[in-house]
Structure formats: C-alpha cells, structure tokens
C-alpha positions as a Python dict, from the first residue, in 0.01 Angstrom:
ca = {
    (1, 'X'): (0, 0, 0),
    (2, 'X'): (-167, -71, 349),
    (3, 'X'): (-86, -419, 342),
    (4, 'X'): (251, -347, 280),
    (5, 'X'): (316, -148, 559),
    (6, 'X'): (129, -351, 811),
    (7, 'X'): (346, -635, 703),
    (8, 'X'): (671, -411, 720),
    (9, 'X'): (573, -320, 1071),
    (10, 'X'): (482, -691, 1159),
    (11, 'X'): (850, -769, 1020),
    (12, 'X'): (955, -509, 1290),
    (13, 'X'): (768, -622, 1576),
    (14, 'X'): (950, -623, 1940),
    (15, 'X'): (818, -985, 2038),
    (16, 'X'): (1018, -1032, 2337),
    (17, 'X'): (944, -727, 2479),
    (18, 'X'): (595, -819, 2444),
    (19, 'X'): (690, -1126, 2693),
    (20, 'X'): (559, -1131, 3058),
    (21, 'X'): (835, -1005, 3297),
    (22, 'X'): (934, -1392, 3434),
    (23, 'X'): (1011, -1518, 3114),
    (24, 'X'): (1220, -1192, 3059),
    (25, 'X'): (1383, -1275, 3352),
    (26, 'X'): (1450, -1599, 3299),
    (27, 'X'): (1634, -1517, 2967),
    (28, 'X'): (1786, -1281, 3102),
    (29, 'X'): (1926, -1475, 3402),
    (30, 'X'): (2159, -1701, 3131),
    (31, 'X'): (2364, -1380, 3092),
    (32, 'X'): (2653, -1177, 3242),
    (33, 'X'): (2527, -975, 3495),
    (34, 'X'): (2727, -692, 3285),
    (35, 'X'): (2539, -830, 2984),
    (36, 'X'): (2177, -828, 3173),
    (37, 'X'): (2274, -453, 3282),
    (38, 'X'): (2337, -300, 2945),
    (39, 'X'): (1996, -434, 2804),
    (40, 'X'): (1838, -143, 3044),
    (41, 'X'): (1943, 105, 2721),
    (42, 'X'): (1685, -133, 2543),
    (43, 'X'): (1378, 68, 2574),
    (44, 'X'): (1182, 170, 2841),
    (45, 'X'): (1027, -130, 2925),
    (46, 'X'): (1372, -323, 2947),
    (47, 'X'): (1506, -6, 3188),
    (48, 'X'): (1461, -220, 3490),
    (49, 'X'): (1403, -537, 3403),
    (50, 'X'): (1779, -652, 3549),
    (51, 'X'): (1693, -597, 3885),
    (52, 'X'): (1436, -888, 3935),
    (53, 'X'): (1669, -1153, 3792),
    (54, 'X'): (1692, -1399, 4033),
    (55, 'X'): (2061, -1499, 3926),
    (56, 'X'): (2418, -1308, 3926),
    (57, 'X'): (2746, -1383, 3775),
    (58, 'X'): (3051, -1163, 3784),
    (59, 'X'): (3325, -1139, 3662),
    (60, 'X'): (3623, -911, 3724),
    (61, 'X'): (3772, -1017, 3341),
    (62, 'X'): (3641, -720, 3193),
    (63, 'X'): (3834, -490, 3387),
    (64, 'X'): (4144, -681, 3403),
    (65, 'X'): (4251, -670, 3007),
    (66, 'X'): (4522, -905, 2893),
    (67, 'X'): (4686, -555, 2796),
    (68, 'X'): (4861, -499, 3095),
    (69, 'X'): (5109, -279, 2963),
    (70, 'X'): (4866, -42, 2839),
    (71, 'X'): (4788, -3, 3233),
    (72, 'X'): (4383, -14, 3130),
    (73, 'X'): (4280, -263, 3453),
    (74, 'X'): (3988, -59, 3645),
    (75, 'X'): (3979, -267, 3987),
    (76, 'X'): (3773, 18, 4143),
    (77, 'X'): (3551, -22, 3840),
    (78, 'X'): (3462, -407, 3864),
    (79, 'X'): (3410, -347, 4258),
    (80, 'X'): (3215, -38, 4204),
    (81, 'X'): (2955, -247, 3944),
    (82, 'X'): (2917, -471, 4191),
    (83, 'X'): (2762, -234, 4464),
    (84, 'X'): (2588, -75, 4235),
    (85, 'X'): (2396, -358, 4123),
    (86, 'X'): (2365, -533, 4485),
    (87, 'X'): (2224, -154, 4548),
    (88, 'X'): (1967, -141, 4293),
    (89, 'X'): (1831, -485, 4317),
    (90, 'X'): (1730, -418, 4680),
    (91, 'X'): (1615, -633, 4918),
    (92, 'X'): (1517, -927, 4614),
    (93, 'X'): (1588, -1241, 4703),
    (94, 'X'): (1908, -1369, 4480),
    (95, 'X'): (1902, -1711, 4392),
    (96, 'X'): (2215, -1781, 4203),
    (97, 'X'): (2497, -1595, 4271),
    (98, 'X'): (2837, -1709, 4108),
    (99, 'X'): (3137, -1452, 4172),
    (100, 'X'): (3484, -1520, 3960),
    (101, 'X'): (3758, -1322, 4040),
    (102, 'X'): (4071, -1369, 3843),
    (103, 'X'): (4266, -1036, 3988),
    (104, 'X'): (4067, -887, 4222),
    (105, 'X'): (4202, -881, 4566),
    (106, 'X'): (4023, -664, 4796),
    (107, 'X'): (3913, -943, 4983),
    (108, 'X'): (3704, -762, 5232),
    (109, 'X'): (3528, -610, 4980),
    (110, 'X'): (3400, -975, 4862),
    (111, 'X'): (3307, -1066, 5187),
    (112, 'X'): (3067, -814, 5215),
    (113, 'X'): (2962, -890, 4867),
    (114, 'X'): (2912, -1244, 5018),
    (115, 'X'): (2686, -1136, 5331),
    (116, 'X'): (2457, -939, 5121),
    (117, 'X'): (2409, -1251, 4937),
    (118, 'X'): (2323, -1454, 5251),
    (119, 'X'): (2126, -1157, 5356),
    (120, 'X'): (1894, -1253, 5038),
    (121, 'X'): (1852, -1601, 5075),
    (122, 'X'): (2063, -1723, 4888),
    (123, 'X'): (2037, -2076, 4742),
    (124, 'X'): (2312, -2136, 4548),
    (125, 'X'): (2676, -1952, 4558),
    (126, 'X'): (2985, -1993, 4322),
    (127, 'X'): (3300, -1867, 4430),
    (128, 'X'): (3619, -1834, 4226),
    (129, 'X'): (3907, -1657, 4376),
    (130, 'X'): (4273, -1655, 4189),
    (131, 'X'): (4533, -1489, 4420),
    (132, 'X'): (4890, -1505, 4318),
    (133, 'X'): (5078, -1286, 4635),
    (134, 'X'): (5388, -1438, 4751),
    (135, 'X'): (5290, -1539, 4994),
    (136, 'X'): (4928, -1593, 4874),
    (137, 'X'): (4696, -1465, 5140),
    (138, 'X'): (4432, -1725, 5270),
    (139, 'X'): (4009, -1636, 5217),
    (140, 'X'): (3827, -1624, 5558),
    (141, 'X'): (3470, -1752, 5482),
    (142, 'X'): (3262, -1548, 5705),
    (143, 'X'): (3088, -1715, 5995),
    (144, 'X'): (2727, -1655, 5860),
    (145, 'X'): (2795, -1872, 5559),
    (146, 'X'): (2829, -2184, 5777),
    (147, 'X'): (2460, -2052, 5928),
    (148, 'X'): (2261, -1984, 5657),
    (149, 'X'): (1973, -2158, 5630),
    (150, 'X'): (1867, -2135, 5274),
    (151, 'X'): (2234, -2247, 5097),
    (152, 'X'): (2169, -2586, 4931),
    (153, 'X'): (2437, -2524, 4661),
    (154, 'X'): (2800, -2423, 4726),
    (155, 'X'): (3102, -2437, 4480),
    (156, 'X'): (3428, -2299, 4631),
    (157, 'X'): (3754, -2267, 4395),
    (158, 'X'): (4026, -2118, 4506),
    (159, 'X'): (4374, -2015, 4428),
    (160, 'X'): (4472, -2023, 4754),
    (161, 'X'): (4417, -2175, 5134),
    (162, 'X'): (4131, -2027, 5311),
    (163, 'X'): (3994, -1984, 5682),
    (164, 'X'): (3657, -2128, 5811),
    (165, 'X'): (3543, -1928, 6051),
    (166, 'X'): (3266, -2215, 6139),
    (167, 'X'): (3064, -2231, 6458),
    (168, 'X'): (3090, -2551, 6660),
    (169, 'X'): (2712, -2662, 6582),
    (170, 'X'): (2439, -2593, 6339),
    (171, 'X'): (2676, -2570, 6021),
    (172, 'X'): (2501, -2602, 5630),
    (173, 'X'): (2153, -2673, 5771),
    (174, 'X'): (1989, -2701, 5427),
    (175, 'X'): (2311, -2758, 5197),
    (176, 'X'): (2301, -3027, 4988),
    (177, 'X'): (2576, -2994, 4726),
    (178, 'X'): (2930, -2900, 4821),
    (179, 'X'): (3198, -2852, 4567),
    (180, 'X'): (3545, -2745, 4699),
    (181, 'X'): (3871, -2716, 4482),
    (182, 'X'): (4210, -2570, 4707),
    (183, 'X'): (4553, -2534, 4630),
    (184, 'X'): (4748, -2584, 4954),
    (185, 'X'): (4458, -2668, 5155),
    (186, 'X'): (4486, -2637, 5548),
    (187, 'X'): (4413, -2939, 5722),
    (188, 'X'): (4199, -2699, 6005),
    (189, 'X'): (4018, -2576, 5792),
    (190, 'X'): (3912, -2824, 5567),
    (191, 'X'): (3794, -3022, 5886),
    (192, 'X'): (3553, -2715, 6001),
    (193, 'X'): (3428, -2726, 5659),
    (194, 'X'): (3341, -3081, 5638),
    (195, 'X'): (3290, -3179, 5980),
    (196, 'X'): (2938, -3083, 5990),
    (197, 'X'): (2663, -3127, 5708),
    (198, 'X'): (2369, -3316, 5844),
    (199, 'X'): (2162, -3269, 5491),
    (200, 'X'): (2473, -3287, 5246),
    (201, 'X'): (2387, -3539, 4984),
    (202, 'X'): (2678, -3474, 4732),
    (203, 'X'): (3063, -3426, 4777),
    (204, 'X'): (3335, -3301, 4566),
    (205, 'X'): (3682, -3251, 4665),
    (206, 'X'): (3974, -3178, 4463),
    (207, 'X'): (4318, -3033, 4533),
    (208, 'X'): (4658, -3028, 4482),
    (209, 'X'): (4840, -3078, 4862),
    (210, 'X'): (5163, -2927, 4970),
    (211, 'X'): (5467, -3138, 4990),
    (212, 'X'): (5581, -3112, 5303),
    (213, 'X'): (5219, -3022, 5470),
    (214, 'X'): (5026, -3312, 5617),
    (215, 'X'): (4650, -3296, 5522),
    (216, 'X'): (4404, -3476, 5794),
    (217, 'X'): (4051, -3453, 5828),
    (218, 'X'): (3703, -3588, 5883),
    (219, 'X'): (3417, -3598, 5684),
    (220, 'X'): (3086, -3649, 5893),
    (221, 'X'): (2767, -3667, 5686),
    (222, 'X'): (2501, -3899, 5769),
    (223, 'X'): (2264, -3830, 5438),
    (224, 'X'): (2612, -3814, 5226),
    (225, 'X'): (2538, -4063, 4901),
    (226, 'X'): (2781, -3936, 4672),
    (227, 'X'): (3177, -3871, 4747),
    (228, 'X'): (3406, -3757, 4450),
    (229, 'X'): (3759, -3712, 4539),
    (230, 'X'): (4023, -3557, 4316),
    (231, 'X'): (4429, -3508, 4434),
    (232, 'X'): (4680, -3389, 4194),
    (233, 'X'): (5010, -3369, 4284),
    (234, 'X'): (5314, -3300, 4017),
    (235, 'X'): (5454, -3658, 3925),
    (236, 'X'): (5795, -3770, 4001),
    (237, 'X'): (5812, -3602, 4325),
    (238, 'X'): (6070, -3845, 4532),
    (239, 'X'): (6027, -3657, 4865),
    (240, 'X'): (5644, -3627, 4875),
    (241, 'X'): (5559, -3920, 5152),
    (242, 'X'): (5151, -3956, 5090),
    (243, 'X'): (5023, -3718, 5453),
    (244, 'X'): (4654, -3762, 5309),
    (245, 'X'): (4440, -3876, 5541),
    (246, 'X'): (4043, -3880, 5516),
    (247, 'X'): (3832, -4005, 5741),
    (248, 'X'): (3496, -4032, 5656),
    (249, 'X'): (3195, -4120, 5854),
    (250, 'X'): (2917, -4228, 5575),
    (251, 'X'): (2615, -4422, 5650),
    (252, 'X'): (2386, -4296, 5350),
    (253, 'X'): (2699, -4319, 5062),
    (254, 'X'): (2599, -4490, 4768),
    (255, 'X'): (2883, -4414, 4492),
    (256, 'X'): (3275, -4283, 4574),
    (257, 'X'): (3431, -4170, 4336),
    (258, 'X'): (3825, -4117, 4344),
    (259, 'X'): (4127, -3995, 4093),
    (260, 'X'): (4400, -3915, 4238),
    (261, 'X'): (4820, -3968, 4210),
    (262, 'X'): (4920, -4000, 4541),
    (263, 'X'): (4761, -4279, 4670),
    (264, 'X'): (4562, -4064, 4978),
    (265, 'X'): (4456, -4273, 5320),
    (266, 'X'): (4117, -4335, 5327),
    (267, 'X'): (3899, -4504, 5594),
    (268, 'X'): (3502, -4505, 5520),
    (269, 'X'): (3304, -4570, 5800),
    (270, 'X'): (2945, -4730, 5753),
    (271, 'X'): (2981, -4757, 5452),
    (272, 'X'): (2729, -5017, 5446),
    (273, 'X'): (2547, -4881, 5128),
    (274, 'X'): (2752, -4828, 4894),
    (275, 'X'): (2725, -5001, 4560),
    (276, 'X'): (2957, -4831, 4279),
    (277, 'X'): (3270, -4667, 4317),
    (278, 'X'): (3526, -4546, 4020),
    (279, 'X'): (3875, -4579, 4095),
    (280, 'X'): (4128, -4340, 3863),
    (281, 'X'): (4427, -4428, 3942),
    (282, 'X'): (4610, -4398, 3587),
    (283, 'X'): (4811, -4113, 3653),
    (284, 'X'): (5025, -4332, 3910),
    (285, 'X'): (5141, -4554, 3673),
    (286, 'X'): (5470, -4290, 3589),
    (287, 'X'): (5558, -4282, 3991),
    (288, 'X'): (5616, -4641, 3984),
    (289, 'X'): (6004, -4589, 3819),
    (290, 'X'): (6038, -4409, 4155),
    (291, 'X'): (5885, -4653, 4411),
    (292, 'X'): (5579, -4479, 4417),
    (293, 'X'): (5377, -4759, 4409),
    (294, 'X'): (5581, -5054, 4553),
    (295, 'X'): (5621, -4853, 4853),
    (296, 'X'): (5248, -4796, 4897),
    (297, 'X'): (5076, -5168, 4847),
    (298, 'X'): (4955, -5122, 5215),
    (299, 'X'): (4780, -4796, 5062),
    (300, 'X'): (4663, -4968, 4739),
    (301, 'X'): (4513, -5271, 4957),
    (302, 'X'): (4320, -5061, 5199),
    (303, 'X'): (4120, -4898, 4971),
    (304, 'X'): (4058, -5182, 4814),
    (305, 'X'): (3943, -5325, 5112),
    (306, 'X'): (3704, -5040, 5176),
    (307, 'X'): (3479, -5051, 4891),
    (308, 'X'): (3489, -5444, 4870),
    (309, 'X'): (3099, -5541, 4897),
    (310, 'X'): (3060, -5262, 4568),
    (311, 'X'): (2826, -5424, 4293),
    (312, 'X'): (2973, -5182, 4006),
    (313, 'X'): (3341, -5154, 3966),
    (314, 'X'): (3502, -4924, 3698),
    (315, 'X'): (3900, -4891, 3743),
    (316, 'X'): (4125, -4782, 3567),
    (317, 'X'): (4494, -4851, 3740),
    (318, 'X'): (4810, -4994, 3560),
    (319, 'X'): (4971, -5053, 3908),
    (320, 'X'): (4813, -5390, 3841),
    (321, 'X'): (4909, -5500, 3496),
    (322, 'X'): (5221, -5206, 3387),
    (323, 'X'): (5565, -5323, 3292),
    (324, 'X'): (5693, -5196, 3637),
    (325, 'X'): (5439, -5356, 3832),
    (326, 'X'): (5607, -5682, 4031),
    (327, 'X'): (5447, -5622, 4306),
    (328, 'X'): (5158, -5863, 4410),
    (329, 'X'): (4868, -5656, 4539),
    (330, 'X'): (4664, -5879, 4797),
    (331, 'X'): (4302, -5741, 4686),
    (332, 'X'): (4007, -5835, 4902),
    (333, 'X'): (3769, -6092, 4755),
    (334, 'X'): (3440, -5861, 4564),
    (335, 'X'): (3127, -6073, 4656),
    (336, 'X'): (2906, -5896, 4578),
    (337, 'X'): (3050, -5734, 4244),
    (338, 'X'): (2829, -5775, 3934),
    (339, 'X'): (2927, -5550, 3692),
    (340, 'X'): (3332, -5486, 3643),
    (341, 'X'): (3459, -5260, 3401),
    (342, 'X'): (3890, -5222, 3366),
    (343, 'X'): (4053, -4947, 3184),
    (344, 'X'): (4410, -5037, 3116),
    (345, 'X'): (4723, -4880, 2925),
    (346, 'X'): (4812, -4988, 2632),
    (347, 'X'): (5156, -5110, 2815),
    (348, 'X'): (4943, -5328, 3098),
    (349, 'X'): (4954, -5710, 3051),
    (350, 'X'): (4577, -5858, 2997),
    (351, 'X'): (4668, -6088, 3322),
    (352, 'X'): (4472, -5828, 3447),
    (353, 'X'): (4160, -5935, 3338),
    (354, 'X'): (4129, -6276, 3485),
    (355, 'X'): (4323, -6196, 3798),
    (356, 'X'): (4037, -5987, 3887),
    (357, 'X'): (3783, -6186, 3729),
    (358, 'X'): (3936, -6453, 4008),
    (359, 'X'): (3873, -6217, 4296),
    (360, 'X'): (3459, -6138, 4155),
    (361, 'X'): (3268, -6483, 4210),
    (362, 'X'): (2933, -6323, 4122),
    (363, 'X'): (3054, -6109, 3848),
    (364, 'X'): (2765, -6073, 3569),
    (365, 'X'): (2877, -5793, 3352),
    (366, 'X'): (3242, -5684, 3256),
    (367, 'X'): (3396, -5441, 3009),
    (368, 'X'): (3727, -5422, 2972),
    (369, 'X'): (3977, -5226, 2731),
    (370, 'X'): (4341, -5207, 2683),
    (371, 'X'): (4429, -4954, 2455),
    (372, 'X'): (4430, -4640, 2645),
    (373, 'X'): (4749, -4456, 2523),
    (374, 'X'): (5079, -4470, 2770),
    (375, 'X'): (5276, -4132, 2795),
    (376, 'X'): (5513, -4337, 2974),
    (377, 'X'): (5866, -4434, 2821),
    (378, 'X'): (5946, -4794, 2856),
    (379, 'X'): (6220, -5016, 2738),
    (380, 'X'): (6097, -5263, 2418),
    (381, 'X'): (6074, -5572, 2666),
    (382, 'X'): (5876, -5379, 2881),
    (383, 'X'): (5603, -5343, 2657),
    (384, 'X'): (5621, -5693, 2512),
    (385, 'X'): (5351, -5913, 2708),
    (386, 'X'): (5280, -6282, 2699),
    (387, 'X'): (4916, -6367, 2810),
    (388, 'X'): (4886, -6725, 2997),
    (389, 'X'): (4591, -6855, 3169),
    (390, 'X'): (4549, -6899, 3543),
    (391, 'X'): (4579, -7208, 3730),
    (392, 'X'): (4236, -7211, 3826),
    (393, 'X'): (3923, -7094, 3620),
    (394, 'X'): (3763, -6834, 3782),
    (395, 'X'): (3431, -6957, 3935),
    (396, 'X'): (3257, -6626, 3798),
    (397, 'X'): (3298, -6792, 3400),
    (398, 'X'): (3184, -7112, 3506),
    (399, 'X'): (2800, -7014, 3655),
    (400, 'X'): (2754, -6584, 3669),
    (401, 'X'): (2920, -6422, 3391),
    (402, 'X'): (2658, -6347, 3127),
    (403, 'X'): (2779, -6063, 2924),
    (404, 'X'): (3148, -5928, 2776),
    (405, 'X'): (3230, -5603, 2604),
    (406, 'X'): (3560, -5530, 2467),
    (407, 'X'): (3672, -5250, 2382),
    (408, 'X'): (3959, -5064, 2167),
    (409, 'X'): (4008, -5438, 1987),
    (410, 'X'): (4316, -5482, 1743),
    (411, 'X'): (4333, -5819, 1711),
    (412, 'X'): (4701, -5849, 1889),
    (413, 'X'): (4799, -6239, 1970),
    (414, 'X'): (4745, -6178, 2322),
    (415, 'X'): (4397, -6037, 2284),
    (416, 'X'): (4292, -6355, 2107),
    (417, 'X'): (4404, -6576, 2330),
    (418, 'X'): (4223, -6429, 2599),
    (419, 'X'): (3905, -6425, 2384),
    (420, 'X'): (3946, -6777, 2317),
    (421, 'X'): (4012, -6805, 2690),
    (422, 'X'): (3736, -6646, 2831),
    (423, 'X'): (3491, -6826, 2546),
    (424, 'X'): (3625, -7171, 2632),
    (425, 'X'): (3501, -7110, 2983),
    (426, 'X'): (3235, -6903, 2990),
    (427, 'X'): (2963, -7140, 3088),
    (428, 'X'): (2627, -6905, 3120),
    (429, 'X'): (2774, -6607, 2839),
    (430, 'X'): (2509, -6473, 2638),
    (431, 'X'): (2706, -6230, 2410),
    (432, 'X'): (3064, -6123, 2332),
    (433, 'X'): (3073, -5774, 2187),
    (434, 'X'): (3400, -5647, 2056),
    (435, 'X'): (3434, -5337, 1917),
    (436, 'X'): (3742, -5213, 1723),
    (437, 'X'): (3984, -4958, 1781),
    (438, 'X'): (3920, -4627, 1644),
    (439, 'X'): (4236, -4355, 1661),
    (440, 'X'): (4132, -3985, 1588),
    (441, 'X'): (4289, -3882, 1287),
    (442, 'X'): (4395, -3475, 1270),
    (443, 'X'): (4351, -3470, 881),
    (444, 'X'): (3976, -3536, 885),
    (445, 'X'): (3885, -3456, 1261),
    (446, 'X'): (3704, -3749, 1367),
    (447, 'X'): (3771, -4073, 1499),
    (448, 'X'): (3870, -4363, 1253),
    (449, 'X'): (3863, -4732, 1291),
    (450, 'X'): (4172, -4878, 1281),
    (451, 'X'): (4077, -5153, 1114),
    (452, 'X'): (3870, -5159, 752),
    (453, 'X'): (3548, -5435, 700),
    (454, 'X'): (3773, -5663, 531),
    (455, 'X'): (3978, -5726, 845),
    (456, 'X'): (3700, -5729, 1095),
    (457, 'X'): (3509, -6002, 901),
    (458, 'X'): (3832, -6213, 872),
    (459, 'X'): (3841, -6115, 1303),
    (460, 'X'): (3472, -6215, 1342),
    (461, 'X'): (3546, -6588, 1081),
    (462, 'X'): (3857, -6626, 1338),
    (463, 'X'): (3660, -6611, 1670),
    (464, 'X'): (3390, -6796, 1581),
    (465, 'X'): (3554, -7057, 1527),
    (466, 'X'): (3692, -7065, 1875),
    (467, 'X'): (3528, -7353, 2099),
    (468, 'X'): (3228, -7219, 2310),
    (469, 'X'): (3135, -7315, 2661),
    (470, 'X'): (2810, -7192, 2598),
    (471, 'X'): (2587, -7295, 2334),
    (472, 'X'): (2373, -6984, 2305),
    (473, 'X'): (2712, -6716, 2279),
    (474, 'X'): (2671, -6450, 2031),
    (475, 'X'): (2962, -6258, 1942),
    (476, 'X'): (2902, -5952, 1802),
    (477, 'X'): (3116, -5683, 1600),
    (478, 'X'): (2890, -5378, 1600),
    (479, 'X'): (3011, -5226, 1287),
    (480, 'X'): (2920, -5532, 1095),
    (481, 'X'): (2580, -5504, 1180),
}
C-alpha cells in the first residue's frame, strides 16, 4: 500500500516547478506575454516568475475580436496590460521586446511603451503597427531610438509612413540588424533612417512605393555585408514611371539580394566585395505587354553592371528569354562568375542559357531550370520555342565549366537539344545531373514526378548516347540511383 502511494505521488510530481528560476524563464520567454502572465495563478512559486523574463511580445489581437458587431474590443484593456506589466517588471533589463498592433492607435501611448524599453537596454525591438485612417497617420520614432546604445536588433513593419526624428550624428551605435517593411514610405525619412549605421551588418528593405511619390535615398554603412531589397508594386500600372532611387555607399557588402517589379535605380558604391547577389525579377515578366520592360533596358543594364565581378549568380528574370522579350539587353561581361544558377518560366526560350553562359568565361558551376509555372496569358506561338545554338561556343564549355544541374526536366525537344549541346562542348564537365519534374498533386498532397522509371531510363539510354566532349562525363538521374 506504501509503494503505491509513493508511486501515485511520483506520477504527480510538479517537475518544472522544481526547475531553477533561468530555465523557468527561459521557457517561459517562448510565450505570449499574456500567456507568461496567467501562469502566476500556477502556484506560489510561479506567482512572480513573469517578471524576470527577459523577453516581451504583445499583442493587441486579444482585445480586438473578429466580432466586431458584438462591440467586445477593450482598447483600454490591451493598453492597460501593457503598463501594468512594464510596471511590475521594474527596472529589469528587457531583452526582446516585439510589440504587434493590429488596431491599436493611441500612438503616443506606444511611444512611451517604446522609451521604457530603451530605458531597459533593450537589445532587440519588433514593431508592428497596422493603421487604416484615411488618411493614415504617419509613426514618429522617438529621437532616443536612433541613440540607444544597446539596440543591435530592429524590425520595423508598418502600415503606414512614419517620421524619424534622428539626430544628425551618433545614430544605431551598436545595431547590427535592421529590418524595415513601409507602405508609402517617405523619401525623408527613410534617408534619416539609413543614412547612418556605422556597425550595421545586415539590411532588409521592403515596400510597396506610391505612384506618383518619388522615393530617393542613401544608404551609408561601411560594415554593411548583407543588403536584401524587396519592392512590390500592383502590376499593370501604365502611369507608374520607376522614381526609385537608392544609393548605397557599401565597402564591407558581401551578398545583395533584390526582388522587386519595378525595376528600382540602384548605384552601389565600393562595392568591391561583393561575391553573390540574387536577382528576382519574375514578377516583371506580366509588365512587359505594357512596355514595362522595353522601356527600362537602361534600368535592367545598370544593375547588371553593378554586381558584375559577383562569383555566385542566382536569377530568376524572364525579361531575358519570355515570349515578349525582343529586346536585346547589353549585359556586362561576369569575369569573375563561377557558379550561375537561372530560374526561368516555363514560357522563356532556353537561348537563355548559353547567352549567359557567353557572357561567364570562368563559369564552373551552373544550375538552371525552366519549368517554373507562368500566370501569364500568351498567344500559342508565343509559347512555342525553337532552341538553336550560338555562333560561337562559349569559352566557359571549352576549359571552366565542370559541373551541370538541371532541374524540373521533361524531356521536351528543345531541352534535348540543349543537353546534347552543352555535352558536345563541354570540354572539362565532370557530371550532368538532371532531375525530373515533379508537379504537386492535391489528391495525395505531395509532390509527384512527372515522369514514371520506365521513361526516365529510356531519357537516361537517349542522352548517353549523345557525343561527349569530355571523356570522364557522368550523367546522372538521381532517382535511378
């Protein structure tokens, strides 16, 4: 009977409470703050436990039901949490401190939710603010954020445009990450908030610009080595004229990456190290029925220009290959390029390929697919492509180009002939690996291949007997290993 009811009460033990206080914290910290609070009705030893987590996230969601008509939001409520548990915590340092409000818009009320944070060290600070007046009302960001000297982490998305209040020297002395995402950003503002970040190390800007606003700015970080850039603007816009312009000053930069639809102005300065960039550029491909595109090769060409002495290369840009596309783009020459990796639309001719491979002497490595769906509706002869070789080999086949991945491989006419193309020629290659298309299919809820054994065998039979340049080529179909 005793060992029964020590087992029973062994069964019933309160482990985690049993845990030291920092690794109740830290559990503890991976909650809403709303969540962390109610665990005070616990027991007594969870009654203040809360107040030494290091991290906060609100949320005004809670108080804002989707019930509207039942007329249950509590704004006072949500605003009234959040004093009480700045209050209670004290003067403890806050490490974390993400704030997401969807309807809240007592916006003086966050900014002094925002100086108590600074007031406590902070070292990392998420802001989400949603405002939907007509007209929405801009966000100041208070003076002291630019100042503090523990920030190494800020994330800033917002609804709306906002003011920086920023002083004219000593801005972000210790902040190394900078995420910002703005609807109608100001062009001021955006400058003071970028024009000053001697220890920023990573980059993020996304946005969707007005259309009849003109958006110019400089970026000056010497120890900047990652950029990511992200413009969205509505497609088939006819009036919007491209009043993006980024200046960047960059010495440090090692990657840029860009997606975007509007085909921005960029100039980077010192860009001396960079090495990989990632262009996005699909979502252009439906503004070219307009003159989107055509009207913009200048635009096209100059970033181009600007990460030319890259060594990795992923793009993904029908502009060069699409149905639409008679333009001739006059890309720089990539000398230094050794690994190349092109994302095209299932629409895009496979010219693509060895115009580029033309342009990369030194090119090692290069991936390519062309299967990437098209939303876009053409005509039937606009989809129909003929592949034919260049005048020239590319001198990259001939001496540097050692491996080839395809991917999204159906076996189409075209696609042969450029396999047999690029093996005929491709003096130094070491493998070909082709993998297969696979489509997702709804009924099971996975990716198939689009293609059964039987048909990549015959595939692989086909291809190998295509005439090799080099005598040690394996081609390889993964899903026959």
């Amino acid at each position: 009977m005793g060992s029964n009811s020590k087992s029973r009460e062994a069964c019933h033990e309160d482990r985690i409470s049993g845990l030291p206080d920092a690794i109740i914290s830290h559990i503890l910290s991976f909650l809403l703050t709303r969540e962390a609070v109610r665990t005070s009705v616990l027991s007594h030893r969870w009654k203040n436990q809360w107040t030494s987590v290091p991290n906060l996230y609100l949320r005004d969601r809670e108080y804002y039901p989707l019930e509207r008509r039942l007329k249950k939001s509590d704004p006072d409520g949500f605003s009234g949490f959040v004093d009480r548990v700045l209050f209670f915590r004290g003067s403890s340092n806050i490490h974390r401190f993400r704030l997401l409000c969807l309807e809240m818009k007592d916006f003086s009320r966050i900014d002094a939710w925002i100086r108590t944070a600074i007031m406590r060290n902070v070292v990392e600070l998420n802001l989400e603010l949603y405002e939907y007046s007509n007209p929405p009302q801009p966000f100041v960001l208070p003076r002291s954020l630019f100042m503090c000297k523990t920030l190494v982490v800020l994330k800033l998305r917002l609804q709306s445009n906002f003011i920086a209040l920023a002083p004219a020297s000593d801005c972000f002395p210790s902040l190394k990450f900078l995420h910002v995402d703005v609807v109608l950003p100001d062009a001021d503002s955006m400058e003071k908030l970028f024009s000053c970040c001697p220890a920023l190390e990573d980059l993020v800007i996304e946005g969707e610009p007005g259309y009849d606003s003109v958006l110019n700015f400089e970026v000056s970080a010497p120890k900047l080595k990652r950029l990511r850039i992200s413009w969205y603007i509505v497609p088939f816009h006819r009036n919007y004229d491209r009043k993006v312009f980024i200046n960047a000053n960059v010495p440090s930069l090692e990657e840029f990456n860009l997606q975007e639809n509007i085909l921005a102005n960029y100039s980077l300065k010192n860009a001396h190290s960079l090495s990989r960039a990632k262009i996005d550029l699909v979502n252009l491909h439906s503004g070219e029925k307009f003159g989107t595109v055509r009207d913009s090769a200048d635009h096209i060409q100059w970033l181009f220009a600007e990460i030319r002495n890259v060594k990795f290369l992923s793009l993904s840009a029908p502009v060069f290959g699409g149905p639409c596309s008679v333009y001739q783009y006059h890309l720089p020459t990539f000398n230094n390029l050794n690994h190349l990796e092109l994302l095209l639309q299932n629409c895009c001719s496979l010219r693509s390929v060895t115009n580029f491979l033309q342009i990369s002497p030194k090119l090692e490595h290069l991936v390519f697919e062309n299967s990437i769906h098209c939303y876009v509706c053409h005509f039937v002869d606009e989809s129909v492509h003929e592949w034919s070789p260049p005048a020239f080999v590319p001198a990259c086949l001939l001496s540097h180009l050692k491996t080839i991945r395809i991917r999204g491989f159906q076996g189409l006419p075209d696609e042969m002939e450029v396999v047999e193309y690029l093996l005929k020629y491709g003096a130094v290659l070491n493998t070909m690996t082709i993998c297969t298309l696979e489509y997702f299919c709804e009924e099971k809820e996975m990716k198939v291949p689009l293609l059964g054994l039987r048909e990549e065998v015959k595939l692989l039979q086909t291809i190998s007997k295509f005439p090799r340049a080099s005598k040690t080529c394996q081609i390889v179909f993964p899903k026959l290993k």
